[in-house]
Short mmCIF file of C-alpha atoms in Angstrom, two decimals:
data_model
loop_
_atom_site.label_atom_id
_atom_site.label_comp_id
_atom_site.label_asym_id
_atom_site.label_seq_id
_atom_site.Cartn_x
_atom_site.Cartn_y
_atom_site.Cartn_z
CA MET A 427 0.00 0.00 0.00
CA THR A 428 1.52 3.28 -1.10
CA THR A 429 0.75 6.63 0.55
CA ASN A 430 1.64 9.94 -0.99
CA SER A 431 2.98 12.32 1.64
CA ARG A 432 3.60 15.98 1.02
CA ALA A 433 6.24 17.91 2.99
CA VAL A 434 4.84 20.75 5.09
CA ALA A 435 6.93 23.95 5.02
CA VAL A 436 7.82 25.31 8.47
CA PRO A 437 7.50 29.13 8.70
CA VAL A 438 10.88 30.77 9.18
CA PRO A 439 11.05 33.87 11.40
CA GLY A 440 11.80 36.97 9.38
CA THR A 441 9.75 35.84 6.39
CA ARG A 442 6.13 36.60 5.53
CA VAL A 443 3.24 34.16 5.22
CA ASP A 444 0.00 35.49 3.75
CA ASP A 445 1.43 39.04 4.03
CA GLU A 446 1.92 38.60 7.78
CA PRO A 447 5.41 38.67 9.32
CA VAL A 448 6.61 35.49 11.00
CA LEU A 449 7.72 36.34 14.55
CA THR A 450 10.09 34.52 16.84
CA PRO A 451 8.77 33.45 20.26
CA ALA A 452 10.68 36.33 21.88
CA GLN A 453 9.08 38.82 19.48
CA ARG A 454 5.62 37.44 20.21
CA ARG A 455 6.19 37.76 23.96
CA ARG A 456 7.43 41.34 23.50
CA ARG A 457 4.39 42.23 21.41
CA ARG A 458 2.03 40.84 24.05
CA ARG A 459 3.92 42.73 26.75
CA ASP A 460 3.90 46.04 24.85
CA ALA A 461 0.22 45.91 23.87
CA PRO A 462 -1.11 46.99 27.31
CA ALA A 463 1.62 49.64 27.57
CA GLY A 464 0.38 51.22 24.35
CA SER A 465 -3.15 51.44 25.71
CA HIS A 466 -1.81 52.93 28.96
CA ARG A 467 0.09 55.55 26.97
CA ARG A 468 -3.06 56.45 25.08
CA GLY A 469 -4.95 56.70 28.36
CA ARG A 470 -2.30 58.99 29.84
CA LYS A 471 -2.39 61.14 26.70
CA VAL A 472 -6.17 61.48 26.96
CA LEU A 473 -5.89 62.43 30.64
CA GLY A 474 -3.17 64.94 29.76
CA TYR A 475 -5.32 66.61 27.12
CA ALA A 476 -8.27 66.64 29.51
CA GLY A 477 -6.13 68.32 32.18
CA ILE A 478 -4.90 70.93 29.70
CA THR A 479 -8.48 71.63 28.62
CA VAL A 480 -9.70 72.05 32.21
CA THR A 481 -6.77 74.33 33.05
CA PHE A 482 -7.37 76.42 29.93
CA LEU A 483 -11.05 76.83 30.78
CA ALA A 484 -10.24 77.72 34.40
CA VAL A 485 -7.95 80.51 33.18
CA ALA A 486 -9.80 81.65 30.06
CA LEU A 487 -13.38 81.80 31.36
CA PRO A 488 -12.72 84.44 34.07
CA LEU A 489 -10.75 86.55 31.59
CA TYR A 490 -13.54 86.22 29.03
CA PHE A 491 -16.13 87.17 31.66
CA ILE A 492 -14.14 90.28 32.66
CA VAL A 493 -13.79 91.48 29.06
CA ILE A 494 -17.44 90.80 28.19
CA THR A 495 -18.72 92.42 31.40
CA SER A 496 -16.68 95.53 30.61
CA LEU A 497 -18.79 95.89 27.45
CA LYS A 498 -22.19 95.29 29.09
CA THR A 499 -24.82 97.76 30.17
CA HIS A 500 -25.99 97.88 33.78
CA PRO A 501 -29.18 95.79 33.16
CA ASP A 502 -27.16 93.15 31.29
CA ILE A 503 -24.70 92.80 34.15
CA TYR A 504 -27.47 92.10 36.67
CA ALA A 505 -29.53 89.91 34.34
CA ASN A 506 -30.63 86.56 35.73
CA PRO A 507 -29.49 84.11 34.43
CA ILE A 508 -26.05 85.42 33.53
CA THR A 509 -25.59 86.28 29.88
CA TRP A 510 -22.31 85.37 28.20
CA TRP A 511 -22.73 87.89 25.38
CA PRO A 512 -23.97 91.49 25.75
CA THR A 513 -27.30 92.30 24.14
CA VAL A 514 -26.07 95.86 23.63
CA PHE A 515 -22.37 96.74 23.60
CA ALA A 516 -21.40 99.55 25.98
CA PRO A 517 -17.86 100.76 25.14
CA GLU A 518 -18.67 103.93 27.05
CA ASN A 519 -17.59 102.05 30.19
CA TYR A 520 -13.99 102.64 29.10
CA GLY A 521 -14.66 106.33 28.52
CA TYR A 522 -16.21 106.56 31.99
CA VAL A 523 -13.05 105.11 33.55
CA MET A 524 -10.76 107.48 31.67
CA ARG A 525 -12.94 110.46 32.57
CA GLU A 526 -13.98 109.83 36.18
CA VAL A 527 -10.94 108.15 37.68
CA ARG A 528 -8.11 110.26 36.22
CA PHE A 529 -6.71 107.10 34.72
CA ASP A 530 -3.66 108.83 33.26
CA ARG A 531 -2.54 110.04 36.72
CA TYR A 532 -2.86 106.59 38.30
CA LEU A 533 -1.16 105.01 35.28
CA ARG A 534 1.78 107.38 35.64
CA ASN A 535 2.11 106.54 39.33
CA SER A 536 2.02 102.79 38.63
CA VAL A 537 4.72 103.14 35.97
CA ILE A 538 6.97 105.14 38.33
CA ILE A 539 6.53 102.76 41.28
CA THR A 540 6.95 99.62 39.16
CA ALA A 541 9.97 100.93 37.24
CA VAL A 542 11.86 102.09 40.34
CA LEU A 543 11.10 98.94 42.33
CA THR A 544 12.09 96.72 39.41
CA VAL A 545 15.44 98.47 38.94
CA VAL A 546 16.21 98.43 42.67
CA GLN A 547 15.21 94.80 43.22
CA VAL A 548 16.97 93.50 40.11
CA VAL A 549 20.23 95.37 40.76
CA LEU A 550 20.39 94.53 44.46
CA GLY A 551 19.12 90.98 43.91
CA VAL A 552 21.75 90.21 41.26
CA LEU A 553 24.59 91.68 43.33
CA CYS A 554 23.42 89.84 46.44
CA ALA A 555 23.11 86.55 44.56
CA TYR A 556 26.52 87.01 42.94
CA ALA A 557 28.11 87.56 46.34
CA PHE A 558 26.41 84.52 47.87
CA ALA A 559 27.41 82.34 44.91
CA PHE A 560 31.06 83.29 44.42
CA LEU A 561 32.37 85.14 47.46
CA ARG A 562 33.79 83.17 50.38
CA PHE A 563 33.30 84.84 53.75
CA PRO A 564 32.51 83.66 57.31
CA GLY A 565 28.82 83.08 58.00
CA ARG A 566 27.84 83.09 54.34
CA ASN A 567 25.48 80.11 54.62
CA LEU A 568 23.91 81.44 57.82
CA LEU A 569 23.32 84.82 56.22
CA PHE A 570 21.74 83.17 53.20
CA LEU A 571 19.44 81.18 55.48
CA LEU A 572 18.33 84.46 57.06
CA VAL A 573 17.55 85.82 53.60
CA LEU A 574 15.50 82.70 52.86
CA ALA A 575 13.75 83.01 56.22
CA SER A 576 12.54 86.47 55.24
CA LEU A 577 10.64 84.84 52.38
CA MET A 578 8.65 82.86 54.93
CA VAL A 579 7.38 85.99 56.70
CA PRO A 580 4.10 87.32 55.24
CA ASN A 581 4.14 91.00 54.37
CA GLN A 582 1.04 91.56 56.48
CA ILE A 583 3.02 90.82 59.65
CA THR A 584 5.42 93.72 59.08
CA ILE A 585 2.83 96.26 57.94
CA ILE A 586 2.28 97.86 61.36
CA SER A 587 5.98 98.33 62.10
CA ASN A 588 6.68 99.56 58.56
CA TYR A 589 3.78 101.99 58.75
CA ALA A 590 4.98 103.42 62.07
CA LEU A 591 8.49 103.81 60.67
CA VAL A 592 7.38 105.46 57.43
CA ALA A 593 4.97 107.79 59.25
CA GLY A 594 7.71 108.74 61.71
CA TRP A 595 9.97 109.73 58.83
CA GLY A 596 7.23 111.87 57.32
CA TRP A 597 7.00 109.72 54.19
CA ARG A 598 3.23 109.31 54.08
CA ASN A 599 1.74 110.03 50.66
CA THR A 600 5.18 109.99 49.00
CA PHE A 601 6.77 107.73 46.43
CA GLN A 602 9.66 106.83 48.74
CA GLY A 603 7.17 105.83 51.42
CA ILE A 604 5.66 103.32 49.01
CA ILE A 605 8.87 102.14 47.35
CA VAL A 606 11.41 101.69 50.17
CA PRO A 607 9.47 99.12 52.29
CA LEU A 608 8.72 97.08 49.15
CA ALA A 609 12.32 96.99 47.91
CA GLY A 610 13.15 93.53 49.26
CA VAL A 611 15.68 91.32 47.46
CA ALA A 612 15.15 87.92 49.08
CA PHE A 613 13.37 86.28 46.14
CA GLY A 614 15.81 87.66 43.57
CA ALA A 615 18.82 86.61 45.62
CA PHE A 616 17.45 83.08 45.96
CA LEU A 617 16.51 82.71 42.28
CA MET A 618 19.67 84.18 40.77
CA ARG A 619 22.06 82.51 43.24
CA ASN A 620 20.77 79.06 42.33
CA HIS A 621 21.23 79.85 38.66
CA PHE A 622 24.73 81.27 39.15
CA LEU A 623 25.78 78.08 40.92
CA SER A 624 24.65 76.04 37.89
CA LEU A 625 26.98 77.89 35.49
CA PRO A 626 30.05 75.97 34.19
CA LYS A 627 32.96 76.61 36.53
CA GLU A 628 35.41 76.29 33.63
CA ILE A 629 34.14 79.54 32.09
CA LEU A 630 34.53 81.42 35.35
CA GLU A 631 38.00 79.97 35.91
CA ALA A 632 39.00 81.01 32.39
CA ALA A 633 37.79 84.56 33.09
CA GLU A 634 39.80 84.60 36.31
CA ILE A 635 42.93 83.40 34.50
CA ASP A 636 42.47 86.17 31.93
CA GLY A 637 42.59 88.68 34.76
CA THR A 638 38.93 89.72 34.57
CA GLY A 639 37.89 91.60 37.68
CA PHE A 640 35.10 90.56 40.01
CA LEU A 641 32.45 92.98 38.74
CA ARG A 642 33.66 92.73 35.15
CA THR A 643 33.16 88.96 35.32
CA LEU A 644 29.59 89.60 36.44
CA PHE A 645 28.74 91.91 33.55
CA ARG A 646 30.84 90.30 30.81
CA VAL A 647 30.51 86.59 31.63
CA VAL A 648 27.87 85.72 34.23
CA LEU A 649 24.95 87.94 33.19
CA PRO A 650 25.14 87.10 29.44
CA LEU A 651 24.92 83.41 30.40
CA SER A 652 22.04 84.16 32.78
CA TRP A 653 19.86 86.20 30.45
CA PRO A 654 16.78 83.87 30.41
CA THR A 655 16.70 83.60 34.21
CA LEU A 656 17.27 87.34 34.55
CA VAL A 657 14.35 88.07 32.21
CA ALA A 658 12.14 85.73 34.25
CA PHE A 659 13.18 87.55 37.43
CA ILE A 660 12.44 90.95 35.84
CA LEU A 661 9.01 89.86 34.62
CA ILE A 662 8.01 88.37 37.96
CA THR A 663 9.11 91.56 39.70
CA VAL A 664 7.28 93.82 37.24
CA VAL A 665 4.00 91.91 37.56
CA THR A 666 4.25 91.70 41.36
CA GLU A 667 4.91 95.40 41.85
CA TRP A 668 2.35 96.46 39.24
CA ASN A 669 -0.35 94.65 41.24
CA GLN A 670 0.63 96.00 44.68
CA TYR A 671 -2.47 97.13 46.55
CA LEU A 672 -2.41 96.88 50.34
CA TRP A 673 0.73 98.89 51.15
CA PRO A 674 0.09 101.70 48.63
CA PHE A 675 -3.50 101.85 49.90
CA LEU A 676 -2.26 102.49 53.45
CA ILE A 677 0.41 105.05 52.52
CA SER A 678 -1.21 107.07 49.72
CA ASP A 679 -3.87 109.65 50.62
CA THR A 680 -4.38 111.28 47.21
CA ASP A 681 -4.01 110.45 43.54
CA ALA A 682 -0.61 112.18 43.55
CA VAL A 683 1.16 108.88 44.34
CA ALA A 684 -1.56 106.19 44.33
CA PRO A 685 -1.19 103.42 41.69
CA LEU A 686 -3.86 101.97 39.40
CA PRO A 687 -5.23 99.29 41.79
CA ILE A 688 -6.06 102.09 44.23
CA GLY A 689 -7.65 104.16 41.48
CA LEU A 690 -10.09 101.38 40.67
CA THR A 691 -11.60 101.70 44.15
CA GLN A 692 -12.77 105.21 43.16
CA LEU A 693 -15.41 103.55 40.97
CA GLN A 694 -17.48 102.82 44.07
CA ASP A 695 -20.18 105.34 44.86
CA ASN A 696 -20.70 106.99 48.24
CA GLU A 697 -22.85 104.11 49.46
CA GLY A 698 -20.10 101.59 48.65
CA LEU A 699 -21.95 100.12 45.67
CA THR A 700 -19.82 99.01 42.74
CA ASN A 701 -20.49 99.94 39.14
CA TRP A 702 -19.24 96.69 37.68
CA GLY A 703 -19.12 97.75 34.04
CA PRO A 704 -16.51 100.49 34.56
CA VAL A 705 -14.73 98.35 37.18
CA MET A 706 -14.24 95.56 34.65
CA ALA A 707 -13.20 98.10 32.02
CA GLY A 708 -10.61 99.49 34.42
CA THR A 709 -9.43 95.96 35.18
CA VAL A 710 -8.91 95.29 31.47
CA LEU A 711 -6.99 98.55 31.03
CA THR A 712 -4.86 97.78 34.10
CA THR A 713 -4.09 94.24 32.96
CA LEU A 714 -3.33 95.12 29.35
CA PRO A 715 0.24 96.49 29.86
CA MET A 716 1.32 93.38 31.78
CA LEU A 717 -0.28 91.12 29.19
CA ILE A 718 1.64 92.82 26.39
CA VAL A 719 4.93 92.58 28.31
CA PHE A 720 4.37 88.90 29.04
CA LEU A 721 3.47 88.05 25.45
CA LEU A 722 6.62 89.76 24.19
CA LEU A 723 8.95 88.05 26.67
CA GLN A 724 7.20 84.78 27.49
CA LYS A 725 9.80 82.61 25.72
CA HIS A 726 12.60 84.07 27.81
CA MET A 727 10.56 83.71 30.99
CA ILE A 728 9.71 80.04 30.40
CA LYS A 729 13.30 79.29 29.42
CA GLY A 730 14.55 81.00 32.55
CA LEU A 731 12.15 79.24 34.91
CA THR A 732 13.03 75.83 33.44
CA ALA A 733 16.80 76.46 33.31
CA GLY A 734 18.61 73.72 35.19
CA ALA A 735 15.56 71.45 35.26
CA VAL A 736 17.07 69.23 32.56
CA LYS A 737 20.71 68.25 32.63
CA GLY A 738 22.80 67.99 29.50
#
């Protein structure tokens, strides 16, 4: 009895059978192991996009509401339910702010206070950080800890003593009475010192070998390498001082020295009621300069805040 047998071809890994690749056992195990990881990555990506969306809405909706309310009439503002688009646009709210609050005077005061405080804090902060980073003197670490400790003290705690001191010097309702107590350098010293310590020591040693002086090294070597962090420091300082309210409110008695946040309080009537249309218009006008500055320098700020976060 004769049987015809036909040889069966064994698939060889690396070839294709029916347009499907032939995998080795190790490749099959790896594919099974990586399949759940791919789904986890997709899940993390979805959660990431969801978090970004929620964060965007949390930031954008209040800004949108402020801008839209600044263009609403009084009945629209108090309509129930809230309307997200004005039935009648009221740009006269902006004219009311410019006319009734002496916006130009408060704007001038804000520019003066912010500019002087920014220059003072940046100059003193950079010099202080440079000394803490590169000078060797007894008690340096203890002194730096004291500087850091001052960051832990809320400004509200020192208001009474600062007020008594400023009033005793006769500085009430003056620019120096507002500026001097706010001219602290603790944050700038902390931020810039940490960045200075991350700079390559070889560059500083080369500058020292070339005979570059201490201050010349700062301006010719250290600061050019620290530009992103310095811009971030400047922007943070500008925004912080532009928005100062409590201390200028206590010291300023007239619009001769009061900044914009104080001027917005003039939009309340004698009974303490708030005219929200002009208030929101004033808020938009007050925020606009800082928004423009941030949009122009945001790349430098982000680069400066993330400097040193990634090695290499």
